[in-house]
Structure formats: C-alpha cells, structure tokens
Amino acid sequence: MRRSVKALVLFTAMLVLPPVTWAQVSPSTAPLTADERAALSPSRATLDKGRDVVNSSCAKCHGMDGASTGPGTPNLAGQRTVYLHRTLQEYQDRERHNDDMAHAVGFLNEEALLAVSAYYSSLPPVRPLLAESESSGAIDTTGGDPFAGIRDDLRKCTKCHGEDGNSSASGMPNLTAQSPQYFVTSMETYIDGQRDHKLMTKLASGLIEASLEKMGVFYAVQEPVRTATAGEGNADLGRELSQPCASCHGSDGNASGAEMPTLAGQDARYFIKATNAYISGKRKHAKMFAAVENLSESEISDLATFYALQEPVRRNVRTPLTSAQWIDRCERCHGIDGNSTDPRFPMLAGQDPAYLANSLQAYAGTTRNNSAMHAMSEPLSESDIARIVEYYSTREPKSVVYLQIPCEDQLEQ
C-alpha cells in the first residue's frame, strides 16, 4: 500500500455554520456535538483507546492501519472523524444493515465509538495498488455519454427517424417533442399487437424495458424540428376540426400530458397514415377510433396540414448528466477530488472501488436511508456509477487536520 502524508488544515470555527438547507433534516448533517468537536483534536489517551478497540473489533476487516483487507470493504485510514462516528452509530442502531458491523459495534459505548473514529481518522490515508495508467490520474471526466448504453439501439432507428429523432423522410414520424412515457407506451403497442407494423414489432420486441425508457428520454431531450412535409389540406379548416382534440393534444398540438402524443410539427403523411390505421382497426384504441371514425379524407388532410404547420415544443424532461456534471455535484459535499473538508461527509478519494459502487447502489435502492444521497444516486445508470467509481477510487486521498481557534475571552487573557 502507498501512503500519502498530504493533509488539509482547517479551523474548527467553521464547523459551527449551519448545514446546507436541503440536508437540514438529515441526522448525518446535524451540527457537531461537543464530544464530536473534541474528537477532532483527540488526546493521546483517546487514540490509545481507539487502537485497543480497533485491535479487538475492527482490524480483521479494516486492518490496524485502516486499509481494506478485501474488495467491498472500505478503507478507513484518514476518513473523516464525525462521519465515521455517525456511521458506527447507524450500524449500532440498525439504521444501516450489516450483521458483521452490528456485531462488531453492538456493545461499544459512546466513548469507544468516538475513540475508534478518532484513531482511524488520525492515520495516513491508504490507496489500493493501481496500475500505472490508472494512478496517473489522467481520467477523462469531460465526457461520459449518458446514452452510451443505448447508442447501438438508437442506430437502428436512424434510417427512418434521423439521428436526433427528427425525421427527414416523408411519411415517417418525428420522435422528438414526445414524453418518454408515451414513447415507451407506443413501442409496447407494437410489441403486443395493438399496432400492426411488422418491422416496428420486430425492432421493439428486441428491446428491454430499460432501453426503451432511456431511448424515450433521449428523444425527449432533443430539440424538436417542424416537419418539412406540411400537407396539402386547408390549415384553417384543420384548426376548426382540431378543437375537439385540444383536450388531449393541446390547442396547437403540443400535448401536456405524459401519456398523450404531441402532434405539432408532425409529418402530414404520417398523420394521415396513423389516423387511417385507427379507422381501419390496424391500430387498436377505442377512444381514438371514436374520435376519427367519421372524418372524411379531406378532413383528415386538413387536420394533418394544420398540425404539421404548428411549432413543436420540447417536453420538460431533464437531460441526463455527464460524468463531469455528476462529479461536480458530488464535490458540493465531498470536496474537490473527493477530499471532504467537512468532518460530517466522507472522503471518497482512494476508496475501495467495490465499496463505492455498492454504496451508490444501496443509496439508490434506499437500503441506506439518506434522502439526499437517494436523490443523487437514484438517477445514476450503471455506466454513470462505473465512471464515478473509477474517478474517485483513483484520486489522491488527503488527511485533514483541524485546529482549535481560541475564543475571544481566552485571547484577551
């Protein structure tokens, strides 16, 4: 193991500041207690006691030097004192679920928990042995394509629907301006036979639900473009005919409901084909059949022309973050390169990769109870987690030394 003696020096005066607003209700971000503040500058007796407890209860998994003895077990050397203390309390109170940890700390008193935390925090950080290429720190965080996992699936759609979902082929629908939910529902109708289209049924049937959901997000966050196939009908008559449709599809064809499709800017030839498919029963949808069954060919053409001329509006769907953007969010609590300066938040730099990955998955699935971490972790894809883990596990860990600032009355003496 390679040790680092680099340290950040902080003053404990800054620790009396209130936590950030969104995390005020979390016990992990509560202000420091007097005992926790004292543990930031531990006495020799406290460190000796911590070493004794570690030797009897912790060293088997975490080592006397705080180095993980196996994948999935965190390094504790140099970890932040208050974070360690509160984490041990969570295991003791069964708020974190791990039988081995609950057994190890179950009978320790508060003094022992603080001593263990202070002892491990006082040790020089350790890092896993890394390949030379990994230890160089030259990891690209500027990219991290959030749609990397579905690029092959998206390519199957390009010929008909364009690279960004805005089709240039007459008779083909734009996939932009739709909600992800509607995209998934539409694909499912091809799979279960509610829409009769052999090619689409074959393509849709080969996609898993998770891929469909991500594809729906991809098309939803692209900038929609109005079709070049405007149609040959009367747009003014189409506007009048569209009034009964407004409750579902919006007055200008921009639907607000997640389950409803946007018609604004849609290819006129496609609109006519889809409407006729509802009339003939090739598309099975009782409400749509009732809405269009009495329309004449000219009325369908007028509607198609009206909607094709309307400007489509992008749905209010958040674009997935790149790796660099996720790391920027992590830095708000965990510091630059994962070296937290707040003793309540853990140092991530140099941490065991398997442990980091398991932790993110636990927060995402709520097996670890932390509302802020759940909100951060839940949207992460497998590739997001892999890149975040790779980044932080290869950062240089740094110790933190806290110095007490005397009170004004002490300075006057």
mmCIF file of C-alpha atoms in Angstrom:
data_model
loop_
_atom_site.group_PDB
_atom_site.id
_atom_site.type_symbol
_atom_site.label_atom_id
_atom_site.label_comp_id
_atom_site.label_asym_id
_atom_site.label_seq_id
_atom_site.Cartn_x
_atom_site.Cartn_y
_atom_site.Cartn_z
ATOM 1 C CA MET A 1 0.000 0.000 0.000
ATOM 2 C CA ARG A 2 1.187 3.500 -0.786
ATOM 3 C CA ARG A 3 0.639 6.082 1.900
ATOM 4 C CA SER A 4 0.046 9.789 1.476
ATOM 5 C CA VAL A 5 1.065 12.295 4.139
ATOM 6 C CA LYS A 6 -0.628 15.220 2.438
ATOM 7 C CA ALA A 7 -3.078 16.972 4.731
ATOM 8 C CA LEU A 8 -5.593 19.772 4.648
ATOM 9 C CA VAL A 9 -5.536 22.076 7.660
ATOM 10 C CA LEU A 10 -8.874 23.518 8.777
ATOM 11 C CA PHE A 11 -10.126 25.534 11.704
ATOM 12 C CA THR A 12 -12.947 24.154 13.823
ATOM 13 C CA ALA A 13 -14.587 27.573 13.925
ATOM 14 C CA MET A 14 -16.071 26.913 10.504
ATOM 15 C CA LEU A 15 -17.898 23.862 11.829
ATOM 16 C CA VAL A 16 -20.479 25.920 13.719
ATOM 17 C CA LEU A 17 -22.004 27.044 10.418
ATOM 18 C CA PRO A 18 -25.433 25.512 9.711
ATOM 19 C CA PRO A 19 -25.606 22.698 7.148
ATOM 20 C CA VAL A 20 -26.918 23.339 3.675
ATOM 21 C CA THR A 21 -30.666 23.870 3.502
ATOM 22 C CA TRP A 22 -31.640 20.716 1.597
ATOM 23 C CA ALA A 23 -29.932 18.473 4.157
ATOM 24 C CA GLN A 24 -31.050 20.072 7.422
ATOM 25 C CA VAL A 25 -33.404 17.237 8.342
ATOM 26 C CA SER A 26 -30.732 14.538 7.946
ATOM 27 C CA PRO A 27 -29.016 13.286 11.141
ATOM 28 C CA SER A 28 -25.797 12.916 9.141
ATOM 29 C CA THR A 29 -25.663 16.684 8.546
ATOM 30 C CA ALA A 30 -26.711 17.812 12.041
ATOM 31 C CA PRO A 31 -24.362 20.273 13.784
ATOM 32 C CA LEU A 32 -21.438 18.755 15.655
ATOM 33 C CA THR A 33 -21.901 17.814 19.285
ATOM 34 C CA ALA A 34 -19.363 18.910 21.889
ATOM 35 C CA ASP A 35 -17.938 15.359 22.044
ATOM 36 C CA GLU A 36 -17.602 15.174 18.255
ATOM 37 C CA ARG A 37 -15.866 18.531 18.127
ATOM 38 C CA ALA A 38 -13.458 17.417 20.828
ATOM 39 C CA ALA A 39 -12.709 14.230 18.884
ATOM 40 C CA LEU A 40 -11.362 16.321 16.003
ATOM 41 C CA SER A 41 -8.341 17.095 18.200
ATOM 42 C CA PRO A 42 -8.046 13.818 20.146
ATOM 43 C CA SER A 43 -5.786 13.253 23.111
ATOM 44 C CA ARG A 44 -3.137 10.540 23.195
ATOM 45 C CA ALA A 45 -5.340 8.594 25.613
ATOM 46 C CA THR A 46 -8.234 8.683 23.152
ATOM 47 C CA LEU A 47 -6.048 7.426 20.311
ATOM 48 C CA ASP A 48 -4.638 4.639 22.500
ATOM 49 C CA LYS A 49 -8.141 3.583 23.483
ATOM 50 C CA GLY A 50 -9.192 3.657 19.831
ATOM 51 C CA ARG A 51 -6.256 1.439 18.884
ATOM 52 C CA ASP A 52 -7.244 -1.118 21.548
ATOM 53 C CA VAL A 53 -10.857 -1.235 20.334
ATOM 54 C CA VAL A 54 -9.762 -1.497 16.702
ATOM 55 C CA ASN A 55 -7.438 -4.373 17.557
ATOM 56 C CA SER A 56 -10.258 -6.340 19.161
ATOM 57 C CA SER A 57 -13.237 -5.387 16.970
ATOM 58 C CA CYS A 58 -12.231 -3.862 13.618
ATOM 59 C CA ALA A 59 -8.782 -4.971 12.431
ATOM 60 C CA LYS A 60 -9.938 -8.237 10.843
ATOM 61 C CA CYS A 61 -11.739 -6.352 8.039
ATOM 62 C CA HIS A 62 -10.274 -2.852 8.131
ATOM 63 C CA GLY A 63 -6.740 -3.532 9.367
ATOM 64 C CA MET A 64 -4.869 -1.808 12.128
ATOM 65 C CA ASP A 65 -3.664 0.667 9.503
ATOM 66 C CA GLY A 66 -7.183 1.294 8.167
ATOM 67 C CA ALA A 67 -6.525 -0.471 4.858
ATOM 68 C CA SER A 68 -9.270 -2.668 3.454
ATOM 69 C CA THR A 69 -8.490 -6.376 3.670
ATOM 70 C CA GLY A 70 -10.745 -7.298 0.747
ATOM 71 C CA PRO A 71 -12.904 -5.929 -2.098
ATOM 72 C CA GLY A 72 -16.117 -4.298 -0.898
ATOM 73 C CA THR A 73 -14.624 -3.315 2.460
ATOM 74 C CA PRO A 74 -13.870 0.397 2.846
ATOM 75 C CA ASN A 75 -10.525 1.917 3.695
ATOM 76 C CA LEU A 76 -10.894 3.834 6.963
ATOM 77 C CA ALA A 77 -7.459 5.411 7.351
ATOM 78 C CA GLY A 78 -7.742 9.192 7.142
ATOM 79 C CA GLN A 79 -11.536 9.020 6.922
ATOM 80 C CA ARG A 80 -13.391 11.961 8.461
ATOM 81 C CA THR A 81 -13.973 11.596 12.196
ATOM 82 C CA VAL A 82 -17.596 12.688 12.550
ATOM 83 C CA TYR A 83 -18.670 10.704 9.501
ATOM 84 C CA LEU A 84 -17.096 7.558 10.988
ATOM 85 C CA HIS A 85 -18.702 8.190 14.373
ATOM 86 C CA ARG A 86 -22.193 8.694 12.970
ATOM 87 C CA THR A 87 -21.842 5.735 10.623
ATOM 88 C CA LEU A 88 -20.900 3.461 13.530
ATOM 89 C CA GLN A 89 -23.947 4.731 15.394
ATOM 90 C CA GLU A 90 -26.128 3.871 12.398
ATOM 91 C CA TYR A 91 -24.818 0.288 12.380
ATOM 92 C CA GLN A 92 -25.330 0.070 16.126
ATOM 93 C CA ASP A 93 -28.910 1.333 15.818
ATOM 94 C CA ARG A 94 -29.567 -0.944 12.791
ATOM 95 C CA GLU A 95 -30.224 2.066 10.558
ATOM 96 C CA ARG A 96 -27.543 0.588 8.322
ATOM 97 C CA HIS A 97 -27.988 -3.134 7.841
ATOM 98 C CA ASN A 98 -24.894 -5.290 8.097
ATOM 99 C CA ASP A 99 -24.797 -8.170 10.587
ATOM 100 C CA ASP A 100 -20.992 -8.204 10.896
ATOM 101 C CA MET A 101 -20.854 -4.482 11.604
ATOM 102 C CA ALA A 102 -23.780 -4.645 14.008
ATOM 103 C CA HIS A 103 -21.999 -7.416 15.917
ATOM 104 C CA ALA A 104 -18.675 -5.558 15.936
ATOM 105 C CA VAL A 105 -20.047 -2.304 17.373
ATOM 106 C CA GLY A 106 -23.191 -3.558 19.111
ATOM 107 C CA PHE A 107 -21.808 -3.360 22.647
ATOM 108 C CA LEU A 108 -19.454 -0.408 22.285
ATOM 109 C CA ASN A 109 -20.272 2.681 24.321
ATOM 110 C CA GLU A 110 -20.167 6.243 23.023
ATOM 111 C CA GLU A 111 -16.621 6.830 24.256
ATOM 112 C CA ALA A 112 -15.387 3.765 22.359
ATOM 113 C CA LEU A 113 -17.167 4.785 19.136
ATOM 114 C CA LEU A 114 -15.555 8.218 19.271
ATOM 115 C CA ALA A 115 -12.146 6.722 20.066
ATOM 116 C CA VAL A 116 -12.305 4.318 17.101
ATOM 117 C CA SER A 117 -13.354 7.164 14.809
ATOM 118 C CA ALA A 118 -10.563 9.422 16.042
ATOM 119 C CA TYR A 119 -7.971 6.635 15.717
ATOM 120 C CA TYR A 120 -8.756 5.745 12.102
ATOM 121 C CA SER A 121 -9.086 9.411 11.177
ATOM 122 C CA SER A 122 -5.593 10.094 12.554
ATOM 123 C CA LEU A 123 -3.908 7.534 10.261
ATOM 124 C CA PRO A 124 -2.293 8.467 6.941
ATOM 125 C CA PRO A 125 -4.683 7.558 4.101
ATOM 126 C CA VAL A 126 -4.002 4.440 2.051
ATOM 127 C CA ARG A 127 -4.833 3.691 -1.539
ATOM 128 C CA PRO A 128 -5.424 0.432 -3.409
ATOM 129 C CA LEU A 129 -2.493 -0.681 -5.559
ATOM 130 C CA LEU A 130 -3.251 0.644 -9.041
ATOM 131 C CA ALA A 131 -1.853 0.080 -12.475
ATOM 132 C CA GLU A 132 0.491 2.858 -13.607
ATOM 133 C CA SER A 133 -2.035 4.099 -16.177
ATOM 134 C CA GLU A 134 -4.728 4.329 -13.505
ATOM 135 C CA SER A 135 -2.544 6.016 -10.924
ATOM 136 C CA SER A 136 -1.562 8.798 -13.331
ATOM 137 C CA GLY A 137 -4.877 10.495 -12.622
ATOM 138 C CA ALA A 138 -5.446 11.105 -16.336
ATOM 139 C CA ILE A 139 -9.105 10.052 -16.374
ATOM 140 C CA ASP A 140 -11.385 11.846 -18.808
ATOM 141 C CA THR A 141 -14.330 13.352 -16.951
ATOM 142 C CA THR A 142 -15.342 15.772 -19.685
ATOM 143 C CA GLY A 143 -17.422 13.161 -21.483
ATOM 144 C CA GLY A 144 -19.266 10.255 -20.025
ATOM 145 C CA ASP A 145 -22.029 9.942 -22.628
ATOM 146 C CA PRO A 146 -25.210 9.378 -20.564
ATOM 147 C CA PHE A 147 -26.707 7.475 -23.512
ATOM 148 C CA ALA A 148 -23.668 5.275 -24.185
ATOM 149 C CA GLY A 149 -25.548 2.110 -23.297
ATOM 150 C CA ILE A 150 -28.249 2.581 -25.942
ATOM 151 C CA ARG A 151 -26.287 4.006 -28.880
ATOM 152 C CA ASP A 152 -26.498 0.698 -30.769
ATOM 153 C CA ASP A 153 -30.270 0.611 -30.257
ATOM 154 C CA LEU A 154 -30.612 4.221 -31.403
ATOM 155 C CA ARG A 155 -28.699 3.491 -34.607
ATOM 156 C CA LYS A 156 -31.437 1.066 -35.640
ATOM 157 C CA CYS A 157 -33.864 3.997 -35.691
ATOM 158 C CA THR A 158 -31.673 6.459 -37.588
ATOM 159 C CA LYS A 159 -32.581 5.457 -41.155
ATOM 160 C CA CYS A 160 -36.260 6.298 -40.672
ATOM 161 C CA HIS A 161 -36.279 8.812 -37.814
ATOM 162 C CA GLY A 162 -32.985 10.655 -38.109
ATOM 163 C CA GLU A 163 -30.052 10.686 -35.692
ATOM 164 C CA ASP A 164 -31.837 13.013 -33.292
ATOM 165 C CA GLY A 165 -35.396 11.763 -33.840
ATOM 166 C CA ASN A 166 -36.287 14.490 -36.318
ATOM 167 C CA SER A 167 -37.153 12.574 -39.472
ATOM 168 C CA SER A 168 -36.381 13.985 -42.906
ATOM 169 C CA ALA A 169 -38.180 11.130 -44.671
ATOM 170 C CA SER A 170 -41.733 11.864 -45.786
ATOM 171 C CA GLY A 171 -44.253 9.589 -44.119
ATOM 172 C CA MET A 172 -42.044 8.959 -41.076
ATOM 173 C CA PRO A 173 -42.847 10.461 -37.670
ATOM 174 C CA ASN A 174 -40.648 12.738 -35.636
ATOM 175 C CA LEU A 175 -39.883 11.129 -32.278
ATOM 176 C CA THR A 176 -38.970 14.413 -30.613
ATOM 177 C CA ALA A 177 -41.391 16.516 -28.539
ATOM 178 C CA GLN A 178 -42.886 13.354 -27.030
ATOM 179 C CA SER A 179 -42.763 12.348 -23.379
ATOM 180 C CA PRO A 180 -40.605 9.310 -22.507
ATOM 181 C CA GLN A 181 -43.719 7.629 -21.096
ATOM 182 C CA TYR A 182 -45.587 7.968 -24.389
ATOM 183 C CA PHE A 183 -42.579 6.667 -26.337
ATOM 184 C CA VAL A 184 -42.467 3.532 -24.180
ATOM 185 C CA THR A 185 -46.236 3.034 -24.420
ATOM 186 C CA SER A 186 -46.123 3.390 -28.204
ATOM 187 C CA MET A 187 -43.339 0.823 -28.519
ATOM 188 C CA GLU A 188 -45.273 -1.554 -26.285
ATOM 189 C CA THR A 189 -48.308 -1.308 -28.575
ATOM 190 C CA TYR A 190 -46.167 -2.658 -31.412
ATOM 191 C CA ILE A 191 -44.948 -5.487 -29.177
ATOM 192 C CA ASP A 192 -48.407 -6.572 -28.003
ATOM 193 C CA GLY A 193 -50.080 -6.214 -31.418
ATOM 194 C CA GLN A 194 -52.196 -3.115 -30.791
ATOM 195 C CA ARG A 195 -50.345 -1.532 -33.713
ATOM 196 C CA ASP A 196 -49.885 -3.640 -36.835
ATOM 197 C CA HIS A 197 -46.412 -2.989 -38.257
ATOM 198 C CA LYS A 198 -44.085 -5.961 -38.834
ATOM 199 C CA LEU A 199 -40.791 -4.059 -38.859
ATOM 200 C CA MET A 200 -41.622 -1.977 -35.786
ATOM 201 C CA THR A 201 -42.869 -5.064 -33.953
ATOM 202 C CA LYS A 202 -39.574 -6.831 -34.698
ATOM 203 C CA LEU A 203 -37.461 -3.866 -33.605
ATOM 204 C CA ALA A 204 -39.466 -3.126 -30.460
ATOM 205 C CA SER A 205 -39.586 -6.770 -29.378
ATOM 206 C CA GLY A 206 -35.792 -6.879 -29.340
ATOM 207 C CA LEU A 207 -35.516 -4.084 -26.777
ATOM 208 C CA ILE A 208 -35.675 -4.469 -22.999
ATOM 209 C CA GLU A 209 -37.815 -2.081 -20.975
ATOM 210 C CA ALA A 210 -34.821 -0.218 -19.525
ATOM 211 C CA SER A 211 -33.530 0.514 -23.033
ATOM 212 C CA LEU A 212 -36.950 1.727 -24.160
ATOM 213 C CA GLU A 213 -37.109 4.105 -21.201
ATOM 214 C CA LYS A 214 -33.657 5.549 -21.937
ATOM 215 C CA MET A 215 -34.473 5.886 -25.622
ATOM 216 C CA GLY A 216 -37.625 7.779 -24.677
ATOM 217 C CA VAL A 217 -35.536 10.191 -22.611
ATOM 218 C CA PHE A 218 -33.014 10.599 -25.432
ATOM 219 C CA TYR A 219 -35.658 11.662 -27.946
ATOM 220 C CA ALA A 220 -37.486 13.810 -25.393
ATOM 221 C CA VAL A 221 -34.413 15.959 -24.684
ATOM 222 C CA GLN A 222 -33.576 16.585 -28.363
ATOM 223 C CA GLU A 223 -34.645 19.892 -29.854
ATOM 224 C CA PRO A 224 -37.770 19.227 -31.953
ATOM 225 C CA VAL A 225 -37.952 20.426 -35.561
ATOM 226 C CA ARG A 226 -41.135 21.046 -37.509
ATOM 227 C CA THR A 227 -41.659 18.654 -40.428
ATOM 228 C CA ALA A 228 -40.919 19.678 -43.998
ATOM 229 C CA THR A 229 -43.955 17.689 -45.198
ATOM 230 C CA ALA A 230 -46.682 20.223 -44.457
ATOM 231 C CA GLY A 231 -49.512 18.537 -46.335
ATOM 232 C CA GLU A 232 -51.962 19.660 -48.996
ATOM 233 C CA GLY A 233 -55.064 20.329 -46.892
ATOM 234 C CA ASN A 234 -56.626 23.541 -45.587
ATOM 235 C CA ALA A 235 -54.914 24.520 -42.354
ATOM 236 C CA ASP A 236 -57.714 26.932 -41.343
ATOM 237 C CA LEU A 237 -60.319 24.191 -41.642
ATOM 238 C CA GLY A 238 -57.940 21.893 -39.822
ATOM 239 C CA ARG A 239 -57.736 24.338 -36.935
ATOM 240 C CA GLU A 240 -61.526 24.258 -36.564
ATOM 241 C CA LEU A 241 -61.584 20.457 -36.774
ATOM 242 C CA SER A 242 -58.835 20.237 -34.123
ATOM 243 C CA GLN A 243 -60.883 21.863 -31.348
ATOM 244 C CA PRO A 244 -62.302 18.557 -30.022
ATOM 245 C CA CYS A 245 -58.712 17.198 -29.997
ATOM 246 C CA ALA A 246 -57.352 20.034 -27.850
ATOM 247 C CA SER A 247 -58.294 18.476 -24.507
ATOM 248 C CA CYS A 248 -55.784 15.663 -25.095
ATOM 249 C CA HIS A 249 -53.312 17.054 -27.632
ATOM 250 C CA GLY A 250 -53.285 20.778 -26.822
ATOM 251 C CA SER A 251 -54.788 23.648 -28.781
ATOM 252 C CA ASP A 252 -51.714 23.851 -31.020
ATOM 253 C CA GLY A 253 -50.915 20.145 -30.954
ATOM 254 C CA ASN A 254 -48.432 20.356 -28.079
ATOM 255 C CA ALA A 255 -49.720 17.895 -25.515
ATOM 256 C CA SER A 256 -49.011 18.489 -21.835
ATOM 257 C CA GLY A 257 -49.977 15.063 -20.519
ATOM 258 C CA ALA A 258 -47.200 12.472 -20.326
ATOM 259 C CA GLU A 259 -49.477 9.792 -21.773
ATOM 260 C CA MET A 260 -50.568 11.915 -24.763
ATOM 261 C CA PRO A 261 -48.607 12.448 -28.002
ATOM 262 C CA THR A 262 -47.663 15.841 -29.338
ATOM 263 C CA LEU A 263 -48.983 16.355 -32.891
ATOM 264 C CA ALA A 264 -47.432 19.775 -33.517
ATOM 265 C CA GLY A 265 -44.898 19.753 -36.342
ATOM 266 C CA GLN A 266 -45.621 16.101 -37.122
ATOM 267 C CA ASP A 267 -45.217 14.782 -40.657
ATOM 268 C CA ALA A 268 -48.529 15.218 -42.522
ATOM 269 C CA ARG A 269 -48.301 11.951 -44.456
ATOM 270 C CA TYR A 270 -47.583 10.055 -41.233
ATOM 271 C CA PHE A 271 -50.533 11.738 -39.510
ATOM 272 C CA ILE A 272 -52.841 10.620 -42.334
ATOM 273 C CA LYS A 273 -51.496 7.032 -42.226
ATOM 274 C CA ALA A 274 -51.864 6.834 -38.438
ATOM 275 C CA THR A 275 -55.409 8.221 -38.495
ATOM 276 C CA ASN A 276 -56.485 5.776 -41.176
ATOM 277 C CA ALA A 277 -54.891 2.948 -39.164
ATOM 278 C CA TYR A 278 -57.184 3.828 -36.232
ATOM 279 C CA ILE A 279 -60.205 3.891 -38.561
ATOM 280 C CA SER A 280 -59.349 0.516 -40.134
ATOM 281 C CA GLY A 281 -58.503 -1.132 -36.838
ATOM 282 C CA LYS A 282 -54.808 -1.697 -37.592
ATOM 283 C CA ARG A 283 -54.249 0.448 -34.539
ATOM 284 C CA LYS A 284 -56.488 -0.592 -31.694
ATOM 285 C CA HIS A 285 -57.545 2.306 -29.455
ATOM 286 C CA ALA A 286 -61.251 2.746 -28.612
ATOM 287 C CA LYS A 287 -61.106 6.487 -27.841
ATOM 288 C CA MET A 288 -59.111 7.308 -30.955
ATOM 289 C CA PHE A 289 -61.446 5.218 -33.108
ATOM 290 C CA ALA A 290 -64.438 7.133 -31.753
ATOM 291 C CA ALA A 291 -62.656 10.447 -32.370
ATOM 292 C CA VAL A 292 -61.749 9.808 -36.012
ATOM 293 C CA GLU A 293 -64.215 7.222 -37.384
ATOM 294 C CA ASN A 294 -66.497 9.848 -39.002
ATOM 295 C CA LEU A 295 -63.762 12.001 -40.550
ATOM 296 C CA SER A 296 -63.631 12.272 -44.317
ATOM 297 C CA GLU A 297 -60.384 12.012 -46.294
ATOM 298 C CA SER A 298 -60.351 15.774 -46.866
ATOM 299 C CA GLU A 299 -60.926 16.473 -43.158
ATOM 300 C CA ILE A 300 -58.067 14.173 -42.202
ATOM 301 C CA SER A 301 -55.866 16.020 -44.716
ATOM 302 C CA ASP A 302 -56.929 19.387 -43.248
ATOM 303 C CA LEU A 303 -56.059 18.223 -39.722
ATOM 304 C CA ALA A 304 -52.706 16.834 -40.889
ATOM 305 C CA THR A 305 -51.848 20.126 -42.564
ATOM 306 C CA PHE A 306 -52.840 22.195 -39.516
ATOM 307 C CA TYR A 307 -50.742 20.148 -37.098
ATOM 308 C CA ALA A 308 -47.757 19.939 -39.446
ATOM 309 C CA LEU A 309 -47.560 23.751 -39.525
ATOM 310 C CA GLN A 310 -47.506 24.119 -35.734
ATOM 311 C CA GLU A 311 -44.212 24.598 -33.899
ATOM 312 C CA PRO A 312 -43.346 21.603 -31.674
ATOM 313 C CA VAL A 313 -42.172 22.317 -28.132
ATOM 314 C CA ARG A 314 -39.626 20.217 -26.302
ATOM 315 C CA ARG A 315 -41.018 18.373 -23.287
ATOM 316 C CA ASN A 316 -39.924 19.377 -19.799
ATOM 317 C CA VAL A 317 -37.577 16.422 -19.352
ATOM 318 C CA ARG A 318 -34.188 16.724 -17.662
ATOM 319 C CA THR A 319 -31.178 15.860 -19.784
ATOM 320 C CA PRO A 320 -29.105 13.135 -18.077
ATOM 321 C CA LEU A 321 -25.827 14.415 -16.658
ATOM 322 C CA THR A 322 -22.357 13.623 -17.940
ATOM 323 C CA SER A 323 -19.748 12.155 -15.609
ATOM 324 C CA ALA A 324 -18.181 15.585 -15.176
ATOM 325 C CA GLN A 325 -21.515 17.066 -14.151
ATOM 326 C CA TRP A 326 -22.162 14.268 -11.640
ATOM 327 C CA ILE A 327 -18.708 14.758 -10.129
ATOM 328 C CA ASP A 328 -19.339 18.488 -9.859
ATOM 329 C CA ARG A 329 -22.440 17.717 -7.789
ATOM 330 C CA CYS A 330 -20.554 15.265 -5.609
ATOM 331 C CA GLU A 331 -17.953 17.933 -4.853
ATOM 332 C CA ARG A 332 -20.532 20.081 -3.086
ATOM 333 C CA CYS A 333 -20.338 17.774 -0.075
ATOM 334 C CA HIS A 334 -17.334 15.532 -0.665
ATOM 335 C CA GLY A 335 -14.827 18.165 -1.738
ATOM 336 C CA ILE A 336 -12.541 18.503 -4.727
ATOM 337 C CA ASP A 337 -11.271 15.098 -5.849
ATOM 338 C CA GLY A 338 -13.329 13.532 -3.067
ATOM 339 C CA ASN A 339 -11.301 15.063 -0.245
ATOM 340 C CA SER A 340 -14.014 16.305 2.075
ATOM 341 C CA THR A 341 -13.173 19.247 4.318
ATOM 342 C CA ASP A 342 -16.330 18.849 6.397
ATOM 343 C CA PRO A 343 -15.874 16.080 9.013
ATOM 344 C CA ARG A 344 -19.526 15.049 8.587
ATOM 345 C CA PHE A 345 -19.021 13.983 4.961
ATOM 346 C CA PRO A 346 -16.838 11.035 3.929
ATOM 347 C CA MET A 347 -13.625 11.250 1.961
ATOM 348 C CA LEU A 348 -14.115 9.382 -1.331
ATOM 349 C CA ALA A 349 -10.602 9.752 -2.699
ATOM 350 C CA GLY A 350 -8.713 6.464 -2.967
ATOM 351 C CA GLN A 351 -11.652 4.457 -1.636
ATOM 352 C CA ASP A 352 -12.171 0.791 -2.480
ATOM 353 C CA PRO A 353 -13.993 0.689 -5.871
ATOM 354 C CA ALA A 354 -16.339 -2.172 -4.969
ATOM 355 C CA TYR A 355 -17.328 -0.397 -1.770
ATOM 356 C CA LEU A 356 -18.082 2.850 -3.609
ATOM 357 C CA ALA A 357 -20.208 1.035 -6.195
ATOM 358 C CA ASN A 358 -22.110 -0.934 -3.555
ATOM 359 C CA SER A 359 -22.736 2.250 -1.556
ATOM 360 C CA LEU A 360 -24.187 4.139 -4.530
ATOM 361 C CA GLN A 361 -26.441 1.204 -5.353
ATOM 362 C CA ALA A 362 -27.563 0.984 -1.713
ATOM 363 C CA TYR A 363 -28.471 4.677 -1.632
ATOM 364 C CA ALA A 364 -30.252 4.395 -4.990
ATOM 365 C CA GLY A 365 -32.314 1.477 -3.686
ATOM 366 C CA THR A 366 -32.930 3.075 -0.268
ATOM 367 C CA THR A 367 -31.290 0.209 1.645
ATOM 368 C CA ARG A 368 -29.277 3.074 3.085
ATOM 369 C CA ASN A 369 -31.592 5.707 4.459
ATOM 370 C CA ASN A 370 -30.365 9.122 3.346
ATOM 371 C CA SER A 371 -32.786 11.266 1.354
ATOM 372 C CA ALA A 372 -30.105 13.499 -0.174
ATOM 373 C CA MET A 373 -27.952 10.578 -1.285
ATOM 374 C CA HIS A 374 -31.002 8.742 -2.625
ATOM 375 C CA ALA A 375 -31.925 11.769 -4.744
ATOM 376 C CA MET A 376 -28.359 11.911 -6.061
ATOM 377 C CA SER A 377 -27.928 8.166 -6.670
ATOM 378 C CA GLU A 378 -31.340 7.065 -7.926
ATOM 379 C CA PRO A 379 -30.945 8.542 -11.465
ATOM 380 C CA LEU A 380 -27.476 7.013 -11.974
ATOM 381 C CA SER A 381 -27.066 4.419 -14.712
ATOM 382 C CA GLU A 382 -24.603 1.541 -14.446
ATOM 383 C CA SER A 383 -22.162 3.423 -16.681
ATOM 384 C CA ASP A 384 -22.534 6.564 -14.537
ATOM 385 C CA ILE A 385 -21.676 4.587 -11.403
ATOM 386 C CA ALA A 386 -18.722 2.884 -13.102
ATOM 387 C CA ARG A 387 -17.168 6.197 -14.176
ATOM 388 C CA ILE A 388 -17.791 7.932 -10.838
ATOM 389 C CA VAL A 389 -16.236 4.986 -9.014
ATOM 390 C CA GLU A 390 -13.253 4.929 -11.366
ATOM 391 C CA TYR A 391 -12.708 8.636 -10.819
ATOM 392 C CA TYR A 392 -12.843 8.716 -7.024
ATOM 393 C CA SER A 393 -11.026 5.436 -6.404
ATOM 394 C CA THR A 394 -8.012 6.827 -8.268
ATOM 395 C CA ARG A 395 -7.874 10.266 -6.632
ATOM 396 C CA GLU A 396 -5.102 11.115 -4.178
ATOM 397 C CA PRO A 397 -6.516 10.929 -0.622
ATOM 398 C CA LYS A 398 -5.573 13.630 1.870
ATOM 399 C CA SER A 399 -5.761 13.789 5.634
ATOM 400 C CA VAL A 400 -7.486 16.681 7.387
ATOM 401 C CA VAL A 401 -6.098 18.347 10.493
ATOM 402 C CA TYR A 402 -8.452 20.580 12.482
ATOM 403 C CA LEU A 403 -7.075 23.363 14.674
ATOM 404 C CA GLN A 404 -8.990 24.894 17.555
ATOM 405 C CA ILE A 405 -9.350 28.686 17.474
ATOM 406 C CA PRO A 406 -9.392 30.230 20.972
ATOM 407 C CA CYS A 407 -12.467 32.203 21.968
ATOM 408 C CA GLU A 408 -12.183 35.986 22.284
ATOM 409 C CA ASP A 409 -12.145 35.917 26.080
ATOM 410 C CA GLN A 410 -9.255 33.448 26.002
ATOM 411 C CA LEU A 411 -7.322 35.687 23.631
ATOM 412 C CA GLU A 412 -7.780 38.642 25.968
ATOM 413 C CA GLN A 413 -6.283 36.655 28.870
#
